[in-house]
């Protein structure tokens, strides 16, 4: 038996997935109005408060990213050694897609996700966009989405409890002070963000070295294959940088790529970090960067 705790849109997408696949589960949300809403949407559902749950029968618990995994309501799970997951874990357990592009960072995730989506479409490719931005992750299965690529925005909360997570490209944009109500320190928060670079599973890691926490993560792991650093502040000997309207590619083609004369509403609309991320992803996927710049 499985258990869903927290019935926001990600929790509801898990309910839909379980119902469609005849998976037995209980569910709960502390908000009575939310329970009424969900009951009206899904008739065959049984609500059970955590204190009334027979934890000995629960195999897995899927907790909404908005809920702290250490709250008192879920304390019995530790006694019964019941594993707590986020929706990212269920998505990862079920995915067969080999072209997942995952993005995290304290700031700018949603903009980056949107631009990657536009870039793929400009090159004639379709994609599912989900996670913190777009649809809940499980909607890719609920809606039988067959897109070539999955572009997913991941919060630190989702990355906390998703050991099966795997991606083709994982992008870490930046780390700064945030969510300190949920983490013991900024170091703990940074270590959670680092989980997007699941080195046993990803093919490519893309990481900024412009803040101290990302830089430390890169220095710790720079010997790993296909870990690509980027910077908007300095020219990197083995990485990709942007300085004075020029991309210095010292990773893929060892060339200077001038943005001068391009149709760059891009420069006005989007920051240099996004330009670099898009350039790197284009090179990994062998896409035409100029097609995106001209859209």
mmCIF file of C-alpha atoms in Angstrom:
data_model
loop_
_atom_site.group_PDB
_atom_site.id
_atom_site.type_symbol
_atom_site.label_atom_id
_atom_site.label_comp_id
_atom_site.label_asym_id
_atom_site.label_seq_id
_atom_site.Cartn_x
_atom_site.Cartn_y
_atom_site.Cartn_z
ATOM 1 C CA UNK A 1 0.000 0.000 0.000
ATOM 2 C CA UNK A 2 1.195 3.500 -0.823
ATOM 3 C CA UNK A 3 0.419 6.784 0.861
ATOM 4 C CA UNK A 4 0.136 10.303 -0.524
ATOM 5 C CA UNK A 5 0.583 13.167 1.941
ATOM 6 C CA UNK A 6 -0.229 16.612 0.568
ATOM 7 C CA UNK A 7 -2.756 17.055 -2.229
ATOM 8 C CA UNK A 8 -1.595 20.029 -4.249
ATOM 9 C CA UNK A 9 -1.272 19.625 -8.026
ATOM 10 C CA UNK A 10 1.668 17.218 -7.745
ATOM 11 C CA UNK A 11 -0.195 15.086 -5.192
ATOM 12 C CA UNK A 12 -3.289 15.042 -7.393
ATOM 13 C CA UNK A 13 -1.237 13.962 -10.388
ATOM 14 C CA UNK A 14 0.053 11.017 -8.323
ATOM 15 C CA UNK A 15 -3.534 10.124 -7.388
ATOM 16 C CA UNK A 16 -4.488 10.114 -11.055
ATOM 17 C CA UNK A 17 -1.494 7.917 -11.901
ATOM 18 C CA UNK A 18 -2.277 5.431 -9.117
ATOM 19 C CA UNK A 19 -5.938 5.205 -10.096
ATOM 20 C CA UNK A 20 -5.150 4.674 -13.784
ATOM 21 C CA UNK A 21 -2.679 1.937 -12.899
ATOM 22 C CA UNK A 22 -4.800 0.226 -10.220
ATOM 23 C CA UNK A 23 -2.276 0.967 -7.478
ATOM 24 C CA UNK A 24 -3.716 0.811 -3.955
ATOM 25 C CA UNK A 25 -3.168 3.882 -1.797
ATOM 26 C CA UNK A 26 -4.435 6.129 0.981
ATOM 27 C CA UNK A 27 -4.180 9.910 0.870
ATOM 28 C CA UNK A 28 -4.314 12.899 3.181
ATOM 29 C CA UNK A 29 -4.104 16.671 3.267
ATOM 30 C CA UNK A 30 -4.416 18.712 6.449
ATOM 31 C CA UNK A 31 -6.577 21.240 4.620
ATOM 32 C CA UNK A 32 -10.203 20.095 4.817
ATOM 33 C CA UNK A 33 -11.186 22.225 1.826
ATOM 34 C CA UNK A 34 -8.449 20.592 -0.239
ATOM 35 C CA UNK A 35 -9.743 17.147 0.730
ATOM 36 C CA UNK A 36 -13.243 18.137 -0.387
ATOM 37 C CA UNK A 37 -11.875 19.432 -3.670
ATOM 38 C CA UNK A 38 -9.948 16.219 -4.305
ATOM 39 C CA UNK A 39 -12.906 14.028 -3.310
ATOM 40 C CA UNK A 40 -15.031 15.867 -5.855
ATOM 41 C CA UNK A 41 -12.441 15.230 -8.525
ATOM 42 C CA UNK A 42 -11.564 11.623 -7.677
ATOM 43 C CA UNK A 43 -14.438 9.538 -6.345
ATOM 44 C CA UNK A 44 -12.541 6.345 -5.474
ATOM 45 C CA UNK A 45 -10.211 7.726 -2.839
ATOM 46 C CA UNK A 46 -9.820 7.002 0.861
ATOM 47 C CA UNK A 47 -8.465 9.649 3.205
ATOM 48 C CA UNK A 48 -6.524 8.503 6.266
ATOM 49 C CA UNK A 49 -4.811 10.860 8.716
ATOM 50 C CA UNK A 50 -1.188 9.831 9.463
ATOM 51 C CA UNK A 51 -2.011 9.148 13.134
ATOM 52 C CA UNK A 52 -4.736 6.684 12.086
ATOM 53 C CA UNK A 53 -2.624 4.967 9.450
ATOM 54 C CA UNK A 54 -1.465 1.366 9.844
ATOM 55 C CA UNK A 55 2.138 2.153 9.011
ATOM 56 C CA UNK A 56 3.091 -1.516 8.931
ATOM 57 C CA UNK A 57 1.190 -1.812 5.638
ATOM 58 C CA UNK A 58 2.696 1.249 3.952
ATOM 59 C CA UNK A 59 5.547 0.599 1.522
ATOM 60 C CA UNK A 60 6.178 4.097 0.190
ATOM 61 C CA UNK A 61 5.018 7.606 1.035
ATOM 62 C CA UNK A 62 4.926 10.430 -1.504
ATOM 63 C CA UNK A 63 5.071 13.780 0.234
ATOM 64 C CA UNK A 64 4.252 17.091 -1.414
ATOM 65 C CA UNK A 65 7.395 19.201 -2.002
ATOM 66 C CA UNK A 66 5.805 21.951 0.078
ATOM 67 C CA UNK A 67 5.833 19.780 3.206
ATOM 68 C CA UNK A 68 8.898 19.256 5.383
ATOM 69 C CA UNK A 69 9.835 15.570 5.505
ATOM 70 C CA UNK A 70 10.658 15.919 9.211
ATOM 71 C CA UNK A 71 7.258 17.097 10.418
ATOM 72 C CA UNK A 72 5.734 15.389 13.455
ATOM 73 C CA UNK A 73 2.801 13.949 11.462
ATOM 74 C CA UNK A 74 5.198 11.673 9.586
ATOM 75 C CA UNK A 75 7.340 10.658 12.555
ATOM 76 C CA UNK A 76 5.933 7.104 12.645
ATOM 77 C CA UNK A 77 7.418 6.472 9.223
ATOM 78 C CA UNK A 78 10.865 6.466 10.821
ATOM 79 C CA UNK A 79 9.831 3.857 13.389
ATOM 80 C CA UNK A 80 8.601 1.561 10.608
ATOM 81 C CA UNK A 81 11.513 2.522 8.311
ATOM 82 C CA UNK A 82 9.041 3.595 5.647
ATOM 83 C CA UNK A 83 10.706 5.554 2.863
ATOM 84 C CA UNK A 84 9.508 9.082 2.142
ATOM 85 C CA UNK A 85 9.746 10.303 -1.447
ATOM 86 C CA UNK A 86 8.843 13.283 -3.596
ATOM 87 C CA UNK A 87 6.991 13.088 -6.927
ATOM 88 C CA UNK A 88 10.387 13.231 -8.676
ATOM 89 C CA UNK A 89 11.125 9.734 -7.396
ATOM 90 C CA UNK A 90 7.885 8.299 -8.809
ATOM 91 C CA UNK A 91 8.574 10.064 -12.106
ATOM 92 C CA UNK A 92 12.106 8.641 -12.160
ATOM 93 C CA UNK A 93 10.947 5.122 -11.320
ATOM 94 C CA UNK A 94 8.622 5.133 -14.301
ATOM 95 C CA UNK A 95 10.419 7.110 -16.973
ATOM 96 C CA UNK A 96 11.767 5.476 -20.111
ATOM 97 C CA UNK A 97 12.790 8.792 -21.636
ATOM 98 C CA UNK A 98 16.549 9.009 -22.215
ATOM 99 C CA UNK A 99 16.578 12.729 -23.038
ATOM 100 C CA UNK A 100 15.738 14.458 -19.763
ATOM 101 C CA UNK A 101 17.086 17.983 -19.304
ATOM 102 C CA UNK A 102 16.877 18.983 -15.639
ATOM 103 C CA UNK A 103 17.432 22.465 -14.214
ATOM 104 C CA UNK A 104 17.832 23.704 -10.657
ATOM 105 C CA UNK A 105 19.191 26.809 -8.972
ATOM 106 C CA UNK A 106 18.113 29.372 -6.422
ATOM 107 C CA UNK A 107 17.197 31.910 -9.095
ATOM 108 C CA UNK A 108 16.220 31.865 -12.749
ATOM 109 C CA UNK A 109 15.097 28.254 -13.119
ATOM 110 C CA UNK A 110 11.760 28.973 -14.777
ATOM 111 C CA UNK A 111 13.227 31.391 -17.326
ATOM 112 C CA UNK A 112 15.907 28.873 -18.269
ATOM 113 C CA UNK A 113 13.328 26.103 -18.651
ATOM 114 C CA UNK A 114 11.163 28.263 -20.894
ATOM 115 C CA UNK A 115 14.108 29.207 -23.091
ATOM 116 C CA UNK A 116 15.242 25.595 -23.461
ATOM 117 C CA UNK A 117 11.697 24.721 -24.519
ATOM 118 C CA UNK A 118 11.745 27.515 -27.128
ATOM 119 C CA UNK A 119 15.166 26.435 -28.354
ATOM 120 C CA UNK A 120 14.073 22.829 -28.858
ATOM 121 C CA UNK A 121 10.956 23.939 -30.713
ATOM 122 C CA UNK A 122 13.000 26.278 -32.932
ATOM 123 C CA UNK A 123 14.974 23.193 -33.969
ATOM 124 C CA UNK A 124 11.819 21.219 -34.776
ATOM 125 C CA UNK A 125 11.769 19.137 -31.578
ATOM 126 C CA UNK A 126 8.901 18.638 -29.161
ATOM 127 C CA UNK A 127 9.188 18.446 -25.400
ATOM 128 C CA UNK A 128 7.285 17.950 -22.174
ATOM 129 C CA UNK A 129 7.860 20.750 -19.660
ATOM 130 C CA UNK A 130 7.154 19.949 -16.035
ATOM 131 C CA UNK A 131 8.143 19.998 -12.392
ATOM 132 C CA UNK A 132 8.165 23.353 -10.606
ATOM 133 C CA UNK A 133 7.424 25.012 -13.936
ATOM 134 C CA UNK A 134 4.736 23.723 -16.292
ATOM 135 C CA UNK A 135 2.807 20.557 -15.541
ATOM 136 C CA UNK A 136 3.286 18.228 -12.563
ATOM 137 C CA UNK A 137 5.878 15.588 -13.415
ATOM 138 C CA UNK A 138 3.425 12.681 -13.370
ATOM 139 C CA UNK A 139 1.270 14.337 -16.015
ATOM 140 C CA UNK A 140 3.703 13.090 -18.637
ATOM 141 C CA UNK A 141 2.331 9.589 -17.923
ATOM 142 C CA UNK A 142 -1.229 10.585 -17.116
ATOM 143 C CA UNK A 143 -1.521 12.343 -20.488
ATOM 144 C CA UNK A 144 0.549 9.751 -22.372
ATOM 145 C CA UNK A 145 2.900 12.452 -23.567
ATOM 146 C CA UNK A 146 5.331 11.062 -26.161
ATOM 147 C CA UNK A 147 7.624 14.075 -26.566
ATOM 148 C CA UNK A 148 11.249 13.497 -27.542
ATOM 149 C CA UNK A 149 12.564 15.505 -24.608
ATOM 150 C CA UNK A 150 11.536 16.144 -21.023
ATOM 151 C CA UNK A 151 12.586 19.562 -19.701
ATOM 152 C CA UNK A 152 12.075 19.627 -15.934
ATOM 153 C CA UNK A 153 12.541 22.281 -13.288
ATOM 154 C CA UNK A 154 13.552 20.808 -9.947
ATOM 155 C CA UNK A 155 13.440 22.456 -6.549
ATOM 156 C CA UNK A 156 15.715 21.496 -3.677
ATOM 157 C CA UNK A 157 12.661 19.924 -2.017
ATOM 158 C CA UNK A 158 12.128 17.539 -4.931
ATOM 159 C CA UNK A 159 15.814 16.622 -4.993
ATOM 160 C CA UNK A 160 15.770 15.765 -1.266
ATOM 161 C CA UNK A 161 14.159 12.386 -1.745
ATOM 162 C CA UNK A 162 14.518 11.016 -5.260
ATOM 163 C CA UNK A 163 17.322 8.411 -5.316
ATOM 164 C CA UNK A 164 16.256 7.024 -8.722
ATOM 165 C CA UNK A 165 16.556 10.423 -10.412
ATOM 166 C CA UNK A 166 18.468 10.319 -13.686
ATOM 167 C CA UNK A 167 18.882 12.749 -16.531
ATOM 168 C CA UNK A 168 20.724 13.246 -19.788
ATOM 169 C CA UNK A 169 21.693 16.833 -18.945
ATOM 170 C CA UNK A 170 21.600 18.308 -15.431
ATOM 171 C CA UNK A 171 22.044 22.063 -15.046
ATOM 172 C CA UNK A 172 22.944 23.852 -11.801
ATOM 173 C CA UNK A 173 22.531 27.606 -12.324
ATOM 174 C CA UNK A 174 23.405 29.174 -8.983
ATOM 175 C CA UNK A 175 23.124 28.798 -5.218
ATOM 176 C CA UNK A 176 22.383 31.622 -2.806
ATOM 177 C CA UNK A 177 20.708 32.083 0.568
ATOM 178 C CA UNK A 178 17.186 30.597 0.441
ATOM 179 C CA UNK A 179 14.813 28.231 2.255
ATOM 180 C CA UNK A 180 16.715 28.444 5.510
ATOM 181 C CA UNK A 181 13.501 27.580 7.368
ATOM 182 C CA UNK A 182 13.825 24.065 5.907
ATOM 183 C CA UNK A 183 17.590 23.519 6.073
ATOM 184 C CA UNK A 184 20.047 23.566 8.965
ATOM 185 C CA UNK A 185 22.486 25.697 6.985
ATOM 186 C CA UNK A 186 23.262 27.047 3.546
ATOM 187 C CA UNK A 187 25.744 24.183 3.203
ATOM 188 C CA UNK A 188 22.924 21.654 3.682
ATOM 189 C CA UNK A 189 20.865 23.509 1.087
ATOM 190 C CA UNK A 190 23.805 23.465 -1.363
ATOM 191 C CA UNK A 191 24.338 19.737 -0.817
ATOM 192 C CA UNK A 192 20.693 19.126 -1.682
ATOM 193 C CA UNK A 193 21.012 21.165 -4.879
ATOM 194 C CA UNK A 194 24.120 19.153 -5.751
ATOM 195 C CA UNK A 195 21.978 16.024 -5.991
ATOM 196 C CA UNK A 196 20.891 17.114 -9.472
ATOM 197 C CA UNK A 197 24.391 16.065 -10.530
ATOM 198 C CA UNK A 198 23.632 12.401 -9.961
ATOM 199 C CA UNK A 199 26.978 11.268 -11.285
ATOM 200 C CA UNK A 200 26.010 7.609 -11.605
ATOM 201 C CA UNK A 201 23.136 8.439 -13.925
ATOM 202 C CA UNK A 202 23.603 11.743 -15.800
ATOM 203 C CA UNK A 203 25.472 11.984 -19.089
ATOM 204 C CA UNK A 204 26.273 15.693 -18.820
ATOM 205 C CA UNK A 205 26.485 18.114 -15.919
ATOM 206 C CA UNK A 206 26.409 21.855 -16.575
ATOM 207 C CA UNK A 207 27.389 24.082 -13.657
ATOM 208 C CA UNK A 208 28.052 27.764 -13.056
ATOM 209 C CA UNK A 209 31.238 28.613 -11.160
ATOM 210 C CA UNK A 210 30.220 32.209 -10.446
ATOM 211 C CA UNK A 211 29.111 31.718 -6.843
ATOM 212 C CA UNK A 212 31.100 30.181 -4.030
ATOM 213 C CA UNK A 213 28.813 27.184 -3.455
ATOM 214 C CA UNK A 214 28.598 26.099 -7.085
ATOM 215 C CA UNK A 215 32.330 26.638 -7.434
ATOM 216 C CA UNK A 216 33.025 24.343 -4.480
ATOM 217 C CA UNK A 217 30.774 21.657 -5.985
ATOM 218 C CA UNK A 218 32.622 21.953 -9.285
ATOM 219 C CA UNK A 219 36.084 21.825 -7.671
ATOM 220 C CA UNK A 220 35.096 18.715 -5.731
ATOM 221 C CA UNK A 221 33.928 16.909 -8.856
ATOM 222 C CA UNK A 222 35.847 18.460 -11.750
ATOM 223 C CA UNK A 223 37.647 15.208 -12.536
ATOM 224 C CA UNK A 224 34.351 13.667 -13.619
ATOM 225 C CA UNK A 225 33.684 13.180 -17.314
ATOM 226 C CA UNK A 226 31.307 15.624 -19.031
ATOM 227 C CA UNK A 227 31.021 18.107 -16.178
ATOM 228 C CA UNK A 228 30.949 21.446 -18.022
ATOM 229 C CA UNK A 229 31.621 24.679 -16.099
ATOM 230 C CA UNK A 230 30.414 28.051 -17.326
ATOM 231 C CA UNK A 231 30.935 31.641 -16.237
ATOM 232 C CA UNK A 232 29.703 35.119 -17.065
ATOM 233 C CA UNK A 233 32.610 36.668 -15.141
ATOM 234 C CA UNK A 234 35.787 34.973 -16.341
ATOM 235 C CA UNK A 235 37.295 33.069 -19.250
ATOM 236 C CA UNK A 236 37.574 29.393 -18.234
ATOM 237 C CA UNK A 237 40.398 27.282 -19.655
ATOM 238 C CA UNK A 238 38.159 24.237 -20.023
ATOM 239 C CA UNK A 239 34.622 25.575 -20.029
ATOM 240 C CA UNK A 240 32.356 28.137 -21.662
ATOM 241 C CA UNK A 241 32.234 31.856 -20.850
ATOM 242 C CA UNK A 242 30.647 35.056 -22.076
ATOM 243 C CA UNK A 243 32.581 38.319 -21.942
ATOM 244 C CA UNK A 244 31.904 41.554 -23.819
ATOM 245 C CA UNK A 245 29.238 40.064 -26.050
ATOM 246 C CA UNK A 246 31.412 37.114 -27.063
ATOM 247 C CA UNK A 247 31.121 33.436 -26.136
ATOM 248 C CA UNK A 248 34.492 31.856 -25.410
ATOM 249 C CA UNK A 249 34.075 28.156 -26.139
ATOM 250 C CA UNK A 250 37.028 26.331 -24.605
ATOM 251 C CA UNK A 251 35.146 23.079 -24.216
ATOM 252 C CA UNK A 252 33.449 21.959 -27.441
ATOM 253 C CA UNK A 253 35.090 23.611 -30.427
ATOM 254 C CA UNK A 254 37.805 25.834 -28.990
ATOM 255 C CA UNK A 255 36.444 28.912 -30.723
ATOM 256 C CA UNK A 256 35.209 32.440 -30.188
ATOM 257 C CA UNK A 257 31.521 32.947 -30.972
ATOM 258 C CA UNK A 258 30.553 36.581 -31.444
ATOM 259 C CA UNK A 259 27.007 37.615 -30.649
ATOM 260 C CA UNK A 260 27.477 40.905 -32.449
ATOM 261 C CA UNK A 261 25.082 41.358 -35.345
ATOM 262 C CA UNK A 262 22.781 38.542 -34.201
ATOM 263 C CA UNK A 263 19.060 39.168 -33.870
ATOM 264 C CA UNK A 264 19.524 39.593 -30.166
ATOM 265 C CA UNK A 265 16.365 40.645 -28.563
ATOM 266 C CA UNK A 266 17.969 37.814 -26.578
ATOM 267 C CA UNK A 267 20.497 40.175 -25.056
ATOM 268 C CA UNK A 268 17.852 42.575 -23.895
ATOM 269 C CA UNK A 269 15.365 39.972 -22.715
ATOM 270 C CA UNK A 270 17.569 37.326 -21.199
ATOM 271 C CA UNK A 271 20.702 37.413 -19.128
ATOM 272 C CA UNK A 272 24.116 36.145 -20.146
ATOM 273 C CA UNK A 273 23.831 33.070 -17.971
ATOM 274 C CA UNK A 274 20.883 31.838 -19.992
ATOM 275 C CA UNK A 275 22.699 32.509 -23.269
ATOM 276 C CA UNK A 276 25.573 30.304 -22.078
ATOM 277 C CA UNK A 277 23.295 27.506 -20.868
ATOM 278 C CA UNK A 278 21.444 27.495 -24.182
ATOM 279 C CA UNK A 279 24.709 27.494 -26.130
ATOM 280 C CA UNK A 280 26.014 24.523 -24.109
ATOM 281 C CA UNK A 281 22.787 22.532 -24.469
ATOM 282 C CA UNK A 282 22.763 23.195 -28.218
ATOM 283 C CA UNK A 283 26.279 21.796 -28.503
ATOM 284 C CA UNK A 284 25.499 18.712 -26.437
ATOM 285 C CA UNK A 285 22.415 17.966 -28.541
ATOM 286 C CA UNK A 286 23.989 19.038 -31.866
ATOM 287 C CA UNK A 287 21.307 21.668 -32.434
ATOM 288 C CA UNK A 288 21.555 24.881 -34.429
ATOM 289 C CA UNK A 289 22.077 27.736 -31.952
ATOM 290 C CA UNK A 290 21.562 30.314 -34.698
ATOM 291 C CA UNK A 291 18.030 29.051 -35.324
ATOM 292 C CA UNK A 292 17.140 29.936 -31.774
ATOM 293 C CA UNK A 293 18.865 33.314 -31.907
ATOM 294 C CA UNK A 294 16.898 34.256 -35.000
ATOM 295 C CA UNK A 295 13.469 33.380 -33.598
#
